[in-house]
């Protein structure tokens, strides 16, 4: 998923909308975004997803997240 779109979905979820995304055929709420860098200086885009039932977070590659 593109970073801009994911951030828009996180914003909508933050203000109370029931937004969901998919990661490995399971639905989650888009919660946060993290930007980091590897040893070569390339950017690493991480999606932070909130489980629908449990009070837990999942960190995964942004490119693996799909919109429902």
PDB file of N, CA and C in Angstrom:
ATOM      1  N   UNK A   1       0.848  -1.170   0.000  1.00  0.00           N
ATOM      2  CA  UNK A   1       0.000   0.000   0.000  1.00  0.00           C
ATOM      3  C   UNK A   1       0.895   1.236   0.000  1.00  0.00           C
ATOM      4  N   UNK A   2       0.427   2.275  -0.593  1.00  0.00           N
ATOM      5  CA  UNK A   2       1.175   3.525  -0.624  1.00  0.00           C
ATOM      6  C   UNK A   2       1.114   4.208   0.739  1.00  0.00           C
ATOM      7  N   UNK A   3       2.208   4.853   1.094  1.00  0.00           N
ATOM      8  CA  UNK A   3       2.309   5.502   2.405  1.00  0.00           C
ATOM      9  C   UNK A   3       1.218   6.544   2.622  1.00  0.00           C
ATOM     10  N   UNK A   4       0.972   7.373   1.620  1.00  0.00           N
ATOM     11  CA  UNK A   4      -0.022   8.441   1.761  1.00  0.00           C
ATOM     12  C   UNK A   4      -1.403   7.855   2.066  1.00  0.00           C
ATOM     13  N   UNK A   5      -1.782   6.816   1.348  1.00  0.00           N
ATOM     14  CA  UNK A   5      -3.098   6.202   1.557  1.00  0.00           C
ATOM     15  C   UNK A   5      -3.192   5.567   2.949  1.00  0.00           C
ATOM     16  N   UNK A   6      -2.124   4.894   3.369  1.00  0.00           N
ATOM     17  CA  UNK A   6      -2.131   4.276   4.692  1.00  0.00           C
ATOM     18  C   UNK A   6      -2.281   5.332   5.786  1.00  0.00           C
ATOM     19  N   UNK A   7      -1.577   6.446   5.651  1.00  0.00           N
ATOM     20  CA  UNK A   7      -1.699   7.521   6.636  1.00  0.00           C
ATOM     21  C   UNK A   7      -3.107   8.103   6.665  1.00  0.00           C
ATOM     22  N   UNK A   8      -3.751   8.216   5.513  1.00  0.00           N
ATOM     23  CA  UNK A   8      -5.144   8.677   5.470  1.00  0.00           C
ATOM     24  C   UNK A   8      -6.054   7.722   6.228  1.00  0.00           C
ATOM     25  N   UNK A   9      -5.832   6.416   6.056  1.00  0.00           N
ATOM     26  CA  UNK A   9      -6.642   5.422   6.760  1.00  0.00           C
ATOM     27  C   UNK A   9      -6.382   5.465   8.260  1.00  0.00           C
ATOM     28  N   UNK A  10      -5.151   5.665   8.675  1.00  0.00           N
ATOM     29  CA  UNK A  10      -4.824   5.804  10.099  1.00  0.00           C
ATOM     30  C   UNK A  10      -5.544   7.010  10.700  1.00  0.00           C
ATOM     31  N   UNK A  11      -5.565   8.092   9.952  1.00  0.00           N
ATOM     32  CA  UNK A  11      -6.230   9.304  10.424  1.00  0.00           C
ATOM     33  C   UNK A  11      -7.728   9.074  10.595  1.00  0.00           C
ATOM     34  N   UNK A  12      -8.348   8.416   9.636  1.00  0.00           N
ATOM     35  CA  UNK A  12      -9.788   8.131   9.730  1.00  0.00           C
ATOM     36  C   UNK A  12     -10.080   7.221  10.919  1.00  0.00           C
ATOM     37  N   UNK A  13      -9.231   6.234  11.148  1.00  0.00           N
ATOM     38  CA  UNK A  13      -9.422   5.343  12.296  1.00  0.00           C
ATOM     39  C   UNK A  13      -9.267   6.121  13.613  1.00  0.00           C
ATOM     40  N   UNK A  14      -8.318   7.040  13.651  1.00  0.00           N
ATOM     41  CA  UNK A  14      -8.054   7.820  14.862  1.00  0.00           C
ATOM     42  C   UNK A  14      -9.235   8.691  15.275  1.00  0.00           C
ATOM     43  N   UNK A  15     -10.027   9.129  14.303  1.00  0.00           N
ATOM     44  CA  UNK A  15     -11.178   9.981  14.634  1.00  0.00           C
ATOM     45  C   UNK A  15     -12.471   9.180  14.792  1.00  0.00           C
ATOM     46  N   UNK A  16     -12.363   7.859  14.838  1.00  0.00           N
ATOM     47  CA  UNK A  16     -13.508   7.041  15.184  1.00  0.00           C
ATOM     48  C   UNK A  16     -14.161   6.230  14.079  1.00  0.00           C
ATOM     49  N   UNK A  17     -13.664   6.316  12.863  1.00  0.00           N
ATOM     50  CA  UNK A  17     -14.253   5.517  11.787  1.00  0.00           C
ATOM     51  C   UNK A  17     -13.775   4.068  11.900  1.00  0.00           C
ATOM     52  N   UNK A  18     -14.628   3.132  11.520  1.00  0.00           N
ATOM     53  CA  UNK A  18     -14.280   1.710  11.577  1.00  0.00           C
ATOM     54  C   UNK A  18     -13.554   1.321  10.294  1.00  0.00           C
ATOM     55  N   UNK A  19     -12.279   1.639  10.244  1.00  0.00           N
ATOM     56  CA  UNK A  19     -11.448   1.382   9.076  1.00  0.00           C
ATOM     57  C   UNK A  19     -10.696   0.076   9.295  1.00  0.00           C
ATOM     58  N   UNK A  20     -10.618  -0.742   8.243  1.00  0.00           N
ATOM     59  CA  UNK A  20      -9.899  -2.012   8.328  1.00  0.00           C
ATOM     60  C   UNK A  20      -9.003  -2.199   7.118  1.00  0.00           C
ATOM     61  N   UNK A  21      -7.895  -2.869   7.354  1.00  0.00           N
ATOM     62  CA  UNK A  21      -6.965  -3.244   6.288  1.00  0.00           C
ATOM     63  C   UNK A  21      -6.664  -4.731   6.457  1.00  0.00           C
ATOM     64  N   UNK A  22      -6.075  -5.324   5.426  1.00  0.00           N
ATOM     65  CA  UNK A  22      -5.738  -6.746   5.479  1.00  0.00           C
ATOM     66  C   UNK A  22      -4.231  -6.949   5.437  1.00  0.00           C
ATOM     67  N   UNK A  23      -3.797  -7.919   6.228  1.00  0.00           N
ATOM     68  CA  UNK A  23      -2.420  -8.383   6.202  1.00  0.00           C
ATOM     69  C   UNK A  23      -2.471  -9.895   6.341  1.00  0.00           C
ATOM     70  N   UNK A  24      -1.960 -10.606   5.351  1.00  0.00           N
ATOM     71  CA  UNK A  24      -1.984 -12.071   5.323  1.00  0.00           C
ATOM     72  C   UNK A  24      -3.390 -12.616   5.585  1.00  0.00           C
ATOM     73  N   UNK A  25      -4.372 -12.114   4.857  1.00  0.00           N
ATOM     74  CA  UNK A  25      -5.767 -12.568   4.901  1.00  0.00           C
ATOM     75  C   UNK A  25      -6.456 -12.362   6.248  1.00  0.00           C
ATOM     76  N   UNK A  26      -5.912 -11.526   7.113  1.00  0.00           N
ATOM     77  CA  UNK A  26      -6.541 -11.200   8.392  1.00  0.00           C
ATOM     78  C   UNK A  26      -6.756  -9.700   8.443  1.00  0.00           C
ATOM     79  N   UNK A  27      -7.905  -9.272   8.990  1.00  0.00           N
ATOM     80  CA  UNK A  27      -8.216  -7.853   9.074  1.00  0.00           C
ATOM     81  C   UNK A  27      -7.695  -7.236  10.369  1.00  0.00           C
ATOM     82  N   UNK A  28      -7.227  -6.003  10.242  1.00  0.00           N
ATOM     83  CA  UNK A  28      -6.710  -5.222  11.367  1.00  0.00           C
ATOM     84  C   UNK A  28      -7.162  -3.773  11.197  1.00  0.00           C
ATOM     85  N   UNK A  29      -7.024  -2.988  12.261  1.00  0.00           N
ATOM     86  CA  UNK A  29      -7.215  -1.548  12.168  1.00  0.00           C
ATOM     87  C   UNK A  29      -5.861  -0.915  11.860  1.00  0.00           C
ATOM     88  N   UNK A  30      -5.803   0.068  10.937  1.00  0.00           N
ATOM     89  CA  UNK A  30      -4.546   0.785  10.694  1.00  0.00           C
ATOM     90  C   UNK A  30      -4.297   1.731  11.867  1.00  0.00           C
ATOM     91  N   UNK A  31      -3.200   1.559  12.562  1.00  0.00           N
ATOM     92  CA  UNK A  31      -2.992   2.280  13.820  1.00  0.00           C
ATOM     93  C   UNK A  31      -1.921   3.366  13.736  1.00  0.00           C
ATOM     94  N   UNK A  32      -0.726   2.989  13.265  1.00  0.00           N
ATOM     95  CA  UNK A  32       0.375   3.941  13.178  1.00  0.00           C
ATOM     96  C   UNK A  32       1.300   3.576  12.024  1.00  0.00           C
ATOM     97  N   UNK A  33       2.257   4.455  11.800  1.00  0.00           N
ATOM     98  CA  UNK A  33       3.244   4.277  10.740  1.00  0.00           C
ATOM     99  C   UNK A  33       4.617   4.590  11.319  1.00  0.00           C
ATOM    100  N   UNK A  34       5.611   3.833  10.900  1.00  0.00           N
ATOM    101  CA  UNK A  34       6.977   4.069  11.366  1.00  0.00           C
ATOM    102  C   UNK A  34       7.923   4.091  10.175  1.00  0.00           C
ATOM    103  N   UNK A  35       8.830   5.057  10.170  1.00  0.00           N
ATOM    104  CA  UNK A  35       9.834   5.179   9.120  1.00  0.00           C
ATOM    105  C   UNK A  35      11.206   4.948   9.738  1.00  0.00           C
ATOM    106  N   UNK A  36      11.973   4.071   9.122  1.00  0.00           N
ATOM    107  CA  UNK A  36      13.327   3.796   9.580  1.00  0.00           C
ATOM    108  C   UNK A  36      14.254   3.654   8.388  1.00  0.00           C
ATOM    109  N   UNK A  37      15.524   3.341   8.664  1.00  0.00           N
ATOM    110  CA  UNK A  37      16.505   3.204   7.597  1.00  0.00           C
ATOM    111  C   UNK A  37      17.366   1.980   7.847  1.00  0.00           C
ATOM    112  N   UNK A  38      17.754   1.292   6.767  1.00  0.00           N
ATOM    113  CA  UNK A  38      18.648   0.146   6.895  1.00  0.00           C
ATOM    114  C   UNK A  38      20.101   0.630   6.862  1.00  0.00           C
ATOM    115  N   UNK A  39      21.042  -0.296   6.866  1.00  0.00           N
ATOM    116  CA  UNK A  39      22.472   0.048   6.924  1.00  0.00           C
ATOM    117  C   UNK A  39      22.973   0.778   5.686  1.00  0.00           C
ATOM    118  N   UNK A  40      22.274   0.623   4.567  1.00  0.00           N
ATOM    119  CA  UNK A  40      22.663   1.312   3.338  1.00  0.00           C
ATOM    120  C   UNK A  40      21.964   2.668   3.194  1.00  0.00           C
ATOM    121  N   UNK A  41      21.119   3.018   4.149  1.00  0.00           N
ATOM    122  CA  UNK A  41      20.422   4.294   4.098  1.00  0.00           C
ATOM    123  C   UNK A  41      19.090   4.260   3.370  1.00  0.00           C
ATOM    124  N   UNK A  42      18.658   3.064   2.951  1.00  0.00           N
ATOM    125  CA  UNK A  42      17.362   2.935   2.286  1.00  0.00           C
ATOM    126  C   UNK A  42      16.252   2.985   3.325  1.00  0.00           C
ATOM    127  N   UNK A  43      15.140   3.597   2.949  1.00  0.00           N
ATOM    128  CA  UNK A  43      14.033   3.735   3.896  1.00  0.00           C
ATOM    129  C   UNK A  43      13.281   2.410   4.090  1.00  0.00           C
ATOM    130  N   UNK A  44      12.822   2.208   5.317  1.00  0.00           N
ATOM    131  CA  UNK A  44      12.011   1.049   5.680  1.00  0.00           C
ATOM    132  C   UNK A  44      10.670   1.591   6.172  1.00  0.00           C
ATOM    133  N   UNK A  45       9.604   1.221   5.480  1.00  0.00           N
ATOM    134  CA  UNK A  45       8.263   1.683   5.824  1.00  0.00           C
ATOM    135  C   UNK A  45       7.538   0.578   6.580  1.00  0.00           C
ATOM    136  N   UNK A  46       7.134   0.873   7.806  1.00  0.00           N
ATOM    137  CA  UNK A  46       6.500  -0.119   8.659  1.00  0.00           C
ATOM    138  C   UNK A  46       5.084   0.318   9.019  1.00  0.00           C
ATOM    139  N   UNK A  47       4.131  -0.577   8.802  1.00  0.00           N
ATOM    140  CA  UNK A  47       2.750  -0.349   9.219  1.00  0.00           C
ATOM    141  C   UNK A  47       2.578  -0.974  10.595  1.00  0.00           C
ATOM    142  N   UNK A  48       1.926  -0.252  11.479  1.00  0.00           N
ATOM    143  CA  UNK A  48       1.613  -0.771  12.802  1.00  0.00           C
ATOM    144  C   UNK A  48       0.106  -0.979  12.832  1.00  0.00           C
ATOM    145  N   UNK A  49      -0.291  -2.232  12.974  1.00  0.00           N
ATOM    146  CA  UNK A  49      -1.693  -2.616  12.892  1.00  0.00           C
ATOM    147  C   UNK A  49      -2.207  -3.031  14.263  1.00  0.00           C
ATOM    148  N   UNK A  50      -3.461  -2.694  14.547  1.00  0.00           N
ATOM    149  CA  UNK A  50      -4.080  -3.058  15.822  1.00  0.00           C
ATOM    150  C   UNK A  50      -5.033  -4.220  15.588  1.00  0.00           C
ATOM    151  N   UNK A  51      -4.884  -5.261  16.396  1.00  0.00           N
ATOM    152  CA  UNK A  51      -5.744  -6.441  16.302  1.00  0.00           C
ATOM    153  C   UNK A  51      -7.188  -6.055  16.607  1.00  0.00           C
ATOM    154  N   UNK A  52      -8.141  -6.636  15.891  1.00  0.00           N
ATOM    155  CA  UNK A  52      -9.551  -6.302  16.080  1.00  0.00           C
ATOM    156  C   UNK A  52     -10.095  -6.783  17.422  1.00  0.00           C
ATOM    157  N   UNK A  53      -9.585  -7.883  17.934  1.00  0.00           N
ATOM    158  CA  UNK A  53     -10.126  -8.472  19.157  1.00  0.00           C
ATOM    159  C   UNK A  53      -9.193  -8.311  20.353  1.00  0.00           C
ATOM    160  N   UNK A  54      -7.953  -8.668  20.178  1.00  0.00           N
ATOM    161  CA  UNK A  54      -6.987  -8.580  21.272  1.00  0.00           C
ATOM    162  C   UNK A  54      -6.402  -7.172  21.340  1.00  0.00           C
ATOM    163  N   UNK A  55      -5.933  -6.815  22.494  1.00  0.00           N
ATOM    164  CA  UNK A  55      -5.294  -5.507  22.657  1.00  0.00           C
ATOM    165  C   UNK A  55      -3.801  -5.654  22.339  1.00  0.00           C
ATOM    166  N   UNK A  56      -3.501  -5.871  21.051  1.00  0.00           N
ATOM    167  CA  UNK A  56      -2.116  -6.082  20.646  1.00  0.00           C
ATOM    168  C   UNK A  56      -1.840  -5.390  19.321  1.00  0.00           C
ATOM    169  N   UNK A  57      -0.558  -5.145  19.070  1.00  0.00           N
ATOM    170  CA  UNK A  57      -0.118  -4.475  17.844  1.00  0.00           C
ATOM    171  C   UNK A  57       0.751  -5.417  17.031  1.00  0.00           C
ATOM    172  N   UNK A  58       0.673  -5.263  15.722  1.00  0.00           N
ATOM    173  CA  UNK A  58       1.470  -6.052  14.795  1.00  0.00           C
ATOM    174  C   UNK A  58       2.277  -5.088  13.930  1.00  0.00           C
ATOM    175  N   UNK A  59       3.575  -5.304  13.839  1.00  0.00           N
ATOM    176  CA  UNK A  59       4.455  -4.498  12.987  1.00  0.00           C
ATOM    177  C   UNK A  59       4.745  -5.301  11.727  1.00  0.00           C
ATOM    178  N   UNK A  60       4.510  -4.706  10.560  1.00  0.00           N
ATOM    179  CA  UNK A  60       4.758  -5.414   9.302  1.00  0.00           C
ATOM    180  C   UNK A  60       5.185  -4.417   8.224  1.00  0.00           C
ATOM    181  N   UNK A  61       5.662  -4.964   7.116  1.00  0.00           N
ATOM    182  CA  UNK A  61       6.059  -4.103   5.998  1.00  0.00           C
ATOM    183  C   UNK A  61       4.823  -3.455   5.394  1.00  0.00           C
ATOM    184  N   UNK A  62       4.890  -2.177   5.141  1.00  0.00           N
ATOM    185  CA  UNK A  62       3.763  -1.434   4.586  1.00  0.00           C
ATOM    186  C   UNK A  62       3.335  -2.013   3.237  1.00  0.00           C
ATOM    187  N   UNK A  63       4.285  -2.465   2.448  1.00  0.00           N
ATOM    188  CA  UNK A  63       3.959  -2.986   1.111  1.00  0.00           C
ATOM    189  C   UNK A  63       3.119  -4.267   1.170  1.00  0.00           C
ATOM    190  N   UNK A  64       3.078  -4.934   2.327  1.00  0.00           N
ATOM    191  CA  UNK A  64       2.286  -6.156   2.465  1.00  0.00           C
ATOM    192  C   UNK A  64       0.853  -5.910   2.932  1.00  0.00           C
ATOM    193  N   UNK A  65       0.510  -4.665   3.246  1.00  0.00           N
ATOM    194  CA  UNK A  65      -0.821  -4.308   3.727  1.00  0.00           C
ATOM    195  C   UNK A  65      -1.707  -3.967   2.537  1.00  0.00           C
ATOM    196  N   UNK A  66      -2.943  -4.457   2.590  1.00  0.00           N
ATOM    197  CA  UNK A  66      -3.911  -4.204   1.510  1.00  0.00           C
ATOM    198  C   UNK A  66      -5.158  -3.548   2.099  1.00  0.00           C
ATOM    199  N   UNK A  67      -5.804  -2.740   1.301  1.00  0.00           N
ATOM    200  CA  UNK A  67      -7.052  -2.102   1.722  1.00  0.00           C
ATOM    201  C   UNK A  67      -8.206  -3.102   1.565  1.00  0.00           C
ATOM    202  N   UNK A  68      -9.122  -3.111   2.537  1.00  0.00           N
ATOM    203  CA  UNK A  68     -10.288  -4.015   2.472  1.00  0.00           C
ATOM    204  C   UNK A  68     -11.322  -3.495   1.499  1.00  0.00           C
TER     205      UNK A  68
END
